[in-house]
PDB file of C-alpha atoms in Angstrom:
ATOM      1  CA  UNK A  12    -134.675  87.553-142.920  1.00 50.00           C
ATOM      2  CA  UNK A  13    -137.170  85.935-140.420  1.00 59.00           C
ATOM      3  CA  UNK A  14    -136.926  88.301-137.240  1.00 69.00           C
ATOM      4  CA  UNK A  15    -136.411  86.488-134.052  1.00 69.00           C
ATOM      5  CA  UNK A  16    -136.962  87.504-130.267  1.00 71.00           C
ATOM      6  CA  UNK A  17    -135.053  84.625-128.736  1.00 80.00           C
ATOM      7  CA  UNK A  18    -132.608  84.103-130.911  1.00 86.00           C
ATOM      8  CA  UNK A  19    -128.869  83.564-129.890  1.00 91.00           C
ATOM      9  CA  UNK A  20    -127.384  86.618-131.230  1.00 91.00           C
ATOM     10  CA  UNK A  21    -130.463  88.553-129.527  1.00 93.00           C
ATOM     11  CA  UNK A  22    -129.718  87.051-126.508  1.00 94.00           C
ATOM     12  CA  UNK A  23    -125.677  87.972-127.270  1.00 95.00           C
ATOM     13  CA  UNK A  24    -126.450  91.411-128.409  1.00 95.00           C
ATOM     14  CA  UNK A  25    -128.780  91.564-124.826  1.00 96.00           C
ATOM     15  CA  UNK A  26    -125.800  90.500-122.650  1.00 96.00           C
ATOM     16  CA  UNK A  27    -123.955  93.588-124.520  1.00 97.00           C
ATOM     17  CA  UNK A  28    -126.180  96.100-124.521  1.00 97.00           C
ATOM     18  CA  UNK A  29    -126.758  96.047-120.660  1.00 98.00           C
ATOM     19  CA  UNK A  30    -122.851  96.371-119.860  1.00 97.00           C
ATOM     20  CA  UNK A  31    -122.877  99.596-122.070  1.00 97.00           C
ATOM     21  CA  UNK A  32    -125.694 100.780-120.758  1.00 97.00           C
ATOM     22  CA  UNK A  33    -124.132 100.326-117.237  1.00 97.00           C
ATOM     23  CA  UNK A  34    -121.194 101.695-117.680  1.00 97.00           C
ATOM     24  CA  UNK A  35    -122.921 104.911-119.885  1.00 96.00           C
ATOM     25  CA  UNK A  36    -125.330 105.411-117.426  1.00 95.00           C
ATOM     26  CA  UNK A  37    -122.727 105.048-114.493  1.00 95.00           C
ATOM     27  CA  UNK A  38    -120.146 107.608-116.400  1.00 95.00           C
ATOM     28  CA  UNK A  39    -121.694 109.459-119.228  1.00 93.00           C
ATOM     29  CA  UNK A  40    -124.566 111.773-117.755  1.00 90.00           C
ATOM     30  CA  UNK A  41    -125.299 115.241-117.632  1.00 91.00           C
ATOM     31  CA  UNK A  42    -126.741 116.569-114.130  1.00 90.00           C
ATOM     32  CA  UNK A  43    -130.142 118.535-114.343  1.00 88.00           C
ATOM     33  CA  UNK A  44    -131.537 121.756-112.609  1.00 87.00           C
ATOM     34  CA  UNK A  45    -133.809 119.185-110.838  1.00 86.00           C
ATOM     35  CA  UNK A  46    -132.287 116.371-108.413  1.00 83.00           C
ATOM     36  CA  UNK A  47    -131.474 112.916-108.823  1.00 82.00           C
ATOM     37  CA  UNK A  48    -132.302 113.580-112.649  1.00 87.00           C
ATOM     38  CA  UNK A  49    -129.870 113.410-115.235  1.00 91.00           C
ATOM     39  CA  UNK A  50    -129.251 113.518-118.784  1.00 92.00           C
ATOM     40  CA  UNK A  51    -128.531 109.524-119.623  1.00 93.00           C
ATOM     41  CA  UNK A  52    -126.553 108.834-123.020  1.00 95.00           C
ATOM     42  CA  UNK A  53    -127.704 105.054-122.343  1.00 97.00           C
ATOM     43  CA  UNK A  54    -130.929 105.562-122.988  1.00 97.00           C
ATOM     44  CA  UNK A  55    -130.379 106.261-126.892  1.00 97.00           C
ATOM     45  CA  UNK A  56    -128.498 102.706-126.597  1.00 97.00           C
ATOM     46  CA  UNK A  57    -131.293 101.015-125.185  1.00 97.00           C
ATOM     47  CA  UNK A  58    -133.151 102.182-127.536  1.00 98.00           C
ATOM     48  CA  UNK A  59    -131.226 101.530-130.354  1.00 98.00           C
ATOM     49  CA  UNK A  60    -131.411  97.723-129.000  1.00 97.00           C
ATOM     50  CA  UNK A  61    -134.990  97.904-128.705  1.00 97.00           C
ATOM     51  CA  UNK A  62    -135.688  98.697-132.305  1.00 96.00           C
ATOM     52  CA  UNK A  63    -133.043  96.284-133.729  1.00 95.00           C
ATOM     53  CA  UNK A  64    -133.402  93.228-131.291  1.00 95.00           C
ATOM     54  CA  UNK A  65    -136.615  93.589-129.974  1.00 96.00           C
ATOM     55  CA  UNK A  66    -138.724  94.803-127.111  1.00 97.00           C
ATOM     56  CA  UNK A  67    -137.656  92.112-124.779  1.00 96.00           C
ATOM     57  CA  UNK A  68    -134.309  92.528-125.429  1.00 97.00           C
ATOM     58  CA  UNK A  69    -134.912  96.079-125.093  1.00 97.00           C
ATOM     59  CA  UNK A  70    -136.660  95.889-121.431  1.00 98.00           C
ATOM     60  CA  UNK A  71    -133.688  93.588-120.084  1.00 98.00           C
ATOM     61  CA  UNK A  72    -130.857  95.693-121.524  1.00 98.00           C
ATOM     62  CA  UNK A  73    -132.554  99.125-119.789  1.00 98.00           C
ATOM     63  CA  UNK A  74    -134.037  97.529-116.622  1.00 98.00           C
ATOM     64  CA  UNK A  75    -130.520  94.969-115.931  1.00 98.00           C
ATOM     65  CA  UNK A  76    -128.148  98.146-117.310  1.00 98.00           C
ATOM     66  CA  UNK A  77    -129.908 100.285-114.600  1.00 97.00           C
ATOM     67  CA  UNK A  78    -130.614  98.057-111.854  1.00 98.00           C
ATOM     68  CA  UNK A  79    -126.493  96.838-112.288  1.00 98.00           C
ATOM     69  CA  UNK A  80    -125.373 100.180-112.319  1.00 97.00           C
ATOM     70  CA  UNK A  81    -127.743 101.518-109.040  1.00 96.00           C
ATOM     71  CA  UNK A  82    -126.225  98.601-106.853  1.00 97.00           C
ATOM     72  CA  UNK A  83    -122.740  99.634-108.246  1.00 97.00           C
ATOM     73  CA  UNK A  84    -122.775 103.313-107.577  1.00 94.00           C
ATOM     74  CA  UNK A  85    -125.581 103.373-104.286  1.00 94.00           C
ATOM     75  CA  UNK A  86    -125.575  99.323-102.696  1.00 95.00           C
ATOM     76  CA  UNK A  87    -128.893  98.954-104.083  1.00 95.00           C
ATOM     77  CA  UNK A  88    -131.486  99.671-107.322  1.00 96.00           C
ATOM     78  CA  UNK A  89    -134.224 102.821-107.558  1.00 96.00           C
ATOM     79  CA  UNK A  90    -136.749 100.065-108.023  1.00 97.00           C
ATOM     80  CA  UNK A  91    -139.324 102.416-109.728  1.00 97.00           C
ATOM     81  CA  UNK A  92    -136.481 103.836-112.053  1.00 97.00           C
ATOM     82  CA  UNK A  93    -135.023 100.865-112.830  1.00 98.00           C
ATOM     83  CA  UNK A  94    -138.978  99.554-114.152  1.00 98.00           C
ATOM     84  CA  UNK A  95    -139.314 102.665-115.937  1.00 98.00           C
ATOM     85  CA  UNK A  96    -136.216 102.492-117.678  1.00 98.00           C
ATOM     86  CA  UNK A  97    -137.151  99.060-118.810  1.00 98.00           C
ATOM     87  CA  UNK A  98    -140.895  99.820-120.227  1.00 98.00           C
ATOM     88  CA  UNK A  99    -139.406 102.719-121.450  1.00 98.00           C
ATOM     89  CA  UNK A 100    -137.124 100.710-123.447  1.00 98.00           C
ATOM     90  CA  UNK A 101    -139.931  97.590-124.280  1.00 98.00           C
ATOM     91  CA  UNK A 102    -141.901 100.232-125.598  1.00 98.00           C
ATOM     92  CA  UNK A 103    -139.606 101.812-128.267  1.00 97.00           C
ATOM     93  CA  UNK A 104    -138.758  97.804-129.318  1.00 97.00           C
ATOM     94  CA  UNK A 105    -142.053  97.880-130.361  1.00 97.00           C
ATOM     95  CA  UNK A 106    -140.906  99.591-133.412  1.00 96.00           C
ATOM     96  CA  UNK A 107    -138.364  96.242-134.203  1.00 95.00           C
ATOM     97  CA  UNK A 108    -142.038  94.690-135.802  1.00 95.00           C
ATOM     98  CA  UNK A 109    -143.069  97.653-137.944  1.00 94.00           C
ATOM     99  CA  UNK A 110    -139.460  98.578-139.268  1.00 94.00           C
ATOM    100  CA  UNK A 111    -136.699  97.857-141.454  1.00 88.00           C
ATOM    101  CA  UNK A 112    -133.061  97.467-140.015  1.00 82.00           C
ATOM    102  CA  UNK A 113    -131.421  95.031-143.204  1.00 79.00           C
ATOM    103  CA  UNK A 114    -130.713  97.641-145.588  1.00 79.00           C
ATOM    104  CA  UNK A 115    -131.191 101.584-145.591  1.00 86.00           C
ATOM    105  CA  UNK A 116    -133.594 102.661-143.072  1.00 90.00           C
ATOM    106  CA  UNK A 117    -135.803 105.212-144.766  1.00 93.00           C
ATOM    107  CA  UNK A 118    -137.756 108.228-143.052  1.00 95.00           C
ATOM    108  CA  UNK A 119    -140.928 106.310-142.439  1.00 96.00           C
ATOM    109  CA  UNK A 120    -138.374 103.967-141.032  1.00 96.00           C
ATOM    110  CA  UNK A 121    -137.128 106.699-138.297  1.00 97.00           C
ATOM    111  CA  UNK A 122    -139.984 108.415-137.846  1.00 98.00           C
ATOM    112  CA  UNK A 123    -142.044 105.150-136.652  1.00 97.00           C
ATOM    113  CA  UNK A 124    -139.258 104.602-134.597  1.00 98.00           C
ATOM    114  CA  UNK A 125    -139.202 108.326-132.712  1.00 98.00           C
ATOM    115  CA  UNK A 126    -142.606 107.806-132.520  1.00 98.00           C
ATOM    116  CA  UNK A 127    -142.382 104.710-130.300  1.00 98.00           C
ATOM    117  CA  UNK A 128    -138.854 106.514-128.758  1.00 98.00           C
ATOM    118  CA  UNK A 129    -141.318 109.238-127.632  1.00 98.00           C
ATOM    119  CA  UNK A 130    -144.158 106.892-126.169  1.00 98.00           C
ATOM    120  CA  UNK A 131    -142.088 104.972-124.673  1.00 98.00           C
ATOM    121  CA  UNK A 132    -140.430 107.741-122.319  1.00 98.00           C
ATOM    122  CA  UNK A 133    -143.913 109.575-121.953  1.00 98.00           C
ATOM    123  CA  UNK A 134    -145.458 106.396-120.037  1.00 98.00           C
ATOM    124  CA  UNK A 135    -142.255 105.141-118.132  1.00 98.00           C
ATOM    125  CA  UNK A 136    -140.900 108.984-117.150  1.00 97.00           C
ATOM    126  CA  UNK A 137    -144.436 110.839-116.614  1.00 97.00           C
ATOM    127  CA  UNK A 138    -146.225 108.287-115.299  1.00 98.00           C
ATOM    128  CA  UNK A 139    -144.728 104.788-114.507  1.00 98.00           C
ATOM    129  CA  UNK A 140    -141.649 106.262-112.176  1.00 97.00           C
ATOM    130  CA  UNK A 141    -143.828 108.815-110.561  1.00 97.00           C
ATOM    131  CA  UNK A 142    -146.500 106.650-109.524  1.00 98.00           C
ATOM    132  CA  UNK A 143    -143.845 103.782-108.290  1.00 98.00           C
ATOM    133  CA  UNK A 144    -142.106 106.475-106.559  1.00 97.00           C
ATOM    134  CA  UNK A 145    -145.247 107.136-104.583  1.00 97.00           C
ATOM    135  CA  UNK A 146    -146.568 104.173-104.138  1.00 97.00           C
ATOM    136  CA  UNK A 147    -143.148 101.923-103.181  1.00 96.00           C
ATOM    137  CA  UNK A 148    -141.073 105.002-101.450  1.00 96.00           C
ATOM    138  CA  UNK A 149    -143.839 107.417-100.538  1.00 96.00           C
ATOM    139  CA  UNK A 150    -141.976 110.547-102.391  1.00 95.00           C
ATOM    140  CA  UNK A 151    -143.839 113.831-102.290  1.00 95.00           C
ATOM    141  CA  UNK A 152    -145.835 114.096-105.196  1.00 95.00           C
ATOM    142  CA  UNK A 153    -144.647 117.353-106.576  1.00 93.00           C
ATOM    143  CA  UNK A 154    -141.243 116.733-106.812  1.00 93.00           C
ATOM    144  CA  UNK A 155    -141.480 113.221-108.768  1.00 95.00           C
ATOM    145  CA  UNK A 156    -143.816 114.468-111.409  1.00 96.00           C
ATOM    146  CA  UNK A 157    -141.055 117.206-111.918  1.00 95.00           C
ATOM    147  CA  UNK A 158    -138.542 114.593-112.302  1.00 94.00           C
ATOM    148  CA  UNK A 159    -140.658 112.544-114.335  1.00 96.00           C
ATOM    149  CA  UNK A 160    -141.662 115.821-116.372  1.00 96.00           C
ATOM    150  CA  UNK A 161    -137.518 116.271-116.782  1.00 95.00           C
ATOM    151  CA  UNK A 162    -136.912 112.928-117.451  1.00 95.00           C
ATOM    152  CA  UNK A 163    -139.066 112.684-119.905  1.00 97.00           C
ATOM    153  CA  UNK A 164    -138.061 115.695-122.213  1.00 96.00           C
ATOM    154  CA  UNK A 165    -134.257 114.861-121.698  1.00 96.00           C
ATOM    155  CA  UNK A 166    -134.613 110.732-122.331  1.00 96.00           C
ATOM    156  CA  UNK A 167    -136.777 111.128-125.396  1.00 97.00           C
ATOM    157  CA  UNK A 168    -134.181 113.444-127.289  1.00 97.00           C
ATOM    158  CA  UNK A 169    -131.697 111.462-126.295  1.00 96.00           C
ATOM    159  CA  UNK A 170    -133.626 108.485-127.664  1.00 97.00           C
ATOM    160  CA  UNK A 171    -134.212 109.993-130.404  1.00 98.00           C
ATOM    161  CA  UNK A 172    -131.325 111.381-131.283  1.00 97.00           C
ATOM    162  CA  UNK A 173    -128.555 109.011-130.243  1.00 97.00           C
ATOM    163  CA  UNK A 174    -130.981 105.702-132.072  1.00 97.00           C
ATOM    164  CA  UNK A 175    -131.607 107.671-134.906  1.00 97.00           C
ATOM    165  CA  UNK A 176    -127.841 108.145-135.449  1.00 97.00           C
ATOM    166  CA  UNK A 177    -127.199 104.709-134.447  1.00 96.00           C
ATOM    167  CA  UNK A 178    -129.921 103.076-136.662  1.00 96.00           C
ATOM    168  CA  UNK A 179    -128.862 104.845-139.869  1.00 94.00           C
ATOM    169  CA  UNK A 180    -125.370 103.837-139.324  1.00 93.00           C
ATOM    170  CA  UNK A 181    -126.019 100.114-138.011  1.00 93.00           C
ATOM    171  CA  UNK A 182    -128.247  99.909-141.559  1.00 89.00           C
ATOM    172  CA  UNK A 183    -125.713 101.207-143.907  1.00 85.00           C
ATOM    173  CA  UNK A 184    -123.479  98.202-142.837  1.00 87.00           C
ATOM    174  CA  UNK A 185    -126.337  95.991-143.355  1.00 77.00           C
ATOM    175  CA  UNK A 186    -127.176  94.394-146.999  1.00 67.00           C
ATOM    176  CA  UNK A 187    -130.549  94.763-148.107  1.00 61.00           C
ATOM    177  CA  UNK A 188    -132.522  91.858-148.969  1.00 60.00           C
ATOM    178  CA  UNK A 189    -132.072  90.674-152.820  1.00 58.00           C
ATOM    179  CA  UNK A 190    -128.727  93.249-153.176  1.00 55.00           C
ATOM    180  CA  UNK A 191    -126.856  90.565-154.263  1.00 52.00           C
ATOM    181  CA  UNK A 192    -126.812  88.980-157.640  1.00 59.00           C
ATOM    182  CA  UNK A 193    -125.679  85.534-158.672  1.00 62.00           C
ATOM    183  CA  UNK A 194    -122.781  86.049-161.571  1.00 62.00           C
TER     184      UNK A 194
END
């Protein structure tokens, strides 16, 4: 099956994917030693998004999930979180072109996709948010590379973790191409 960036169900599955990662990342977190920095189940949604629909679809379910659920819970966004969550999720969709989601996803399959997981929170969490947060609200520079530092390690297990479980089950409801045999 042709895959498609733009297509209606992307654009469906899009709409989705930034509620739940709303409401996740407004209810479902796990506070840190360091401040304002939090273990998000969301971002193992995103993710999961990313690699399936694509990285555009990935960068608007993170960056509208995040931005949404900022406003919600403070009255407005974390401008250079809400960007970071976004790349960080565009980056990991990068794996949609390189692997296979019809069908059983196979090792190579989730290891590809970890791979661009990792990346992906590396450059938004250690240096995308920092740098925002120092250029656009002139945070001291120590204490957003520790966030970023924290972010990172927490963001990419969850990634990888929480896609990888949701991958392998998503495939096994999937048919593979040619399964099915004319009688």
């Amino acid at each position: 099956m042709k895959k498609s960036l733009f297509s209606t169900k992307t654009m469906v599955a899009t709409a989705l994917g930034a509620a739940l990662f709303m409401v996740l990342f407004m209810f479902v977190k796990v506070p840190s030693p360091v401040p304002e920095t939090n273990l998000q189940i969301a971002y193992g949604i995103s993710a999961f998004f990313a690699a399936v629909y694509g990285p555009v679809a990935g960068f608007l379910i993170a960056f509208i999930g995040h931005a949404l659920s900022d406003f919600l819970s403070y009255g407005s966004p974390w401008w250079s979180w809400v960007v970071a969550s976004g790349i960080s999720a565009l980056i990991c969709g990068l794996a949609y072109f390189k692997i296979n989601t019809e069908g059983k996803v196979s090792t190579k399959d989730l290891l590809v996709f970890n791979v661009f997981a990792i990346l992906g929170c590396a450059i938004a969490w250690v240096v995308v948010a920092p740098v925002l947060d120092i250029v656009i609200y002139g945070e001291p520079v120590n204490l957003v590379f520790v966030q970023g530092g924290i972010a990172f390690v927490m963001d990419a297990i969850v990634s990888c973790v929480i896609g990888s479980i949701l991958l392998l089950t998503y495939s096994s409801t999937r048919s593979s191409k040619g399964s099915l045999t004319k009688e």
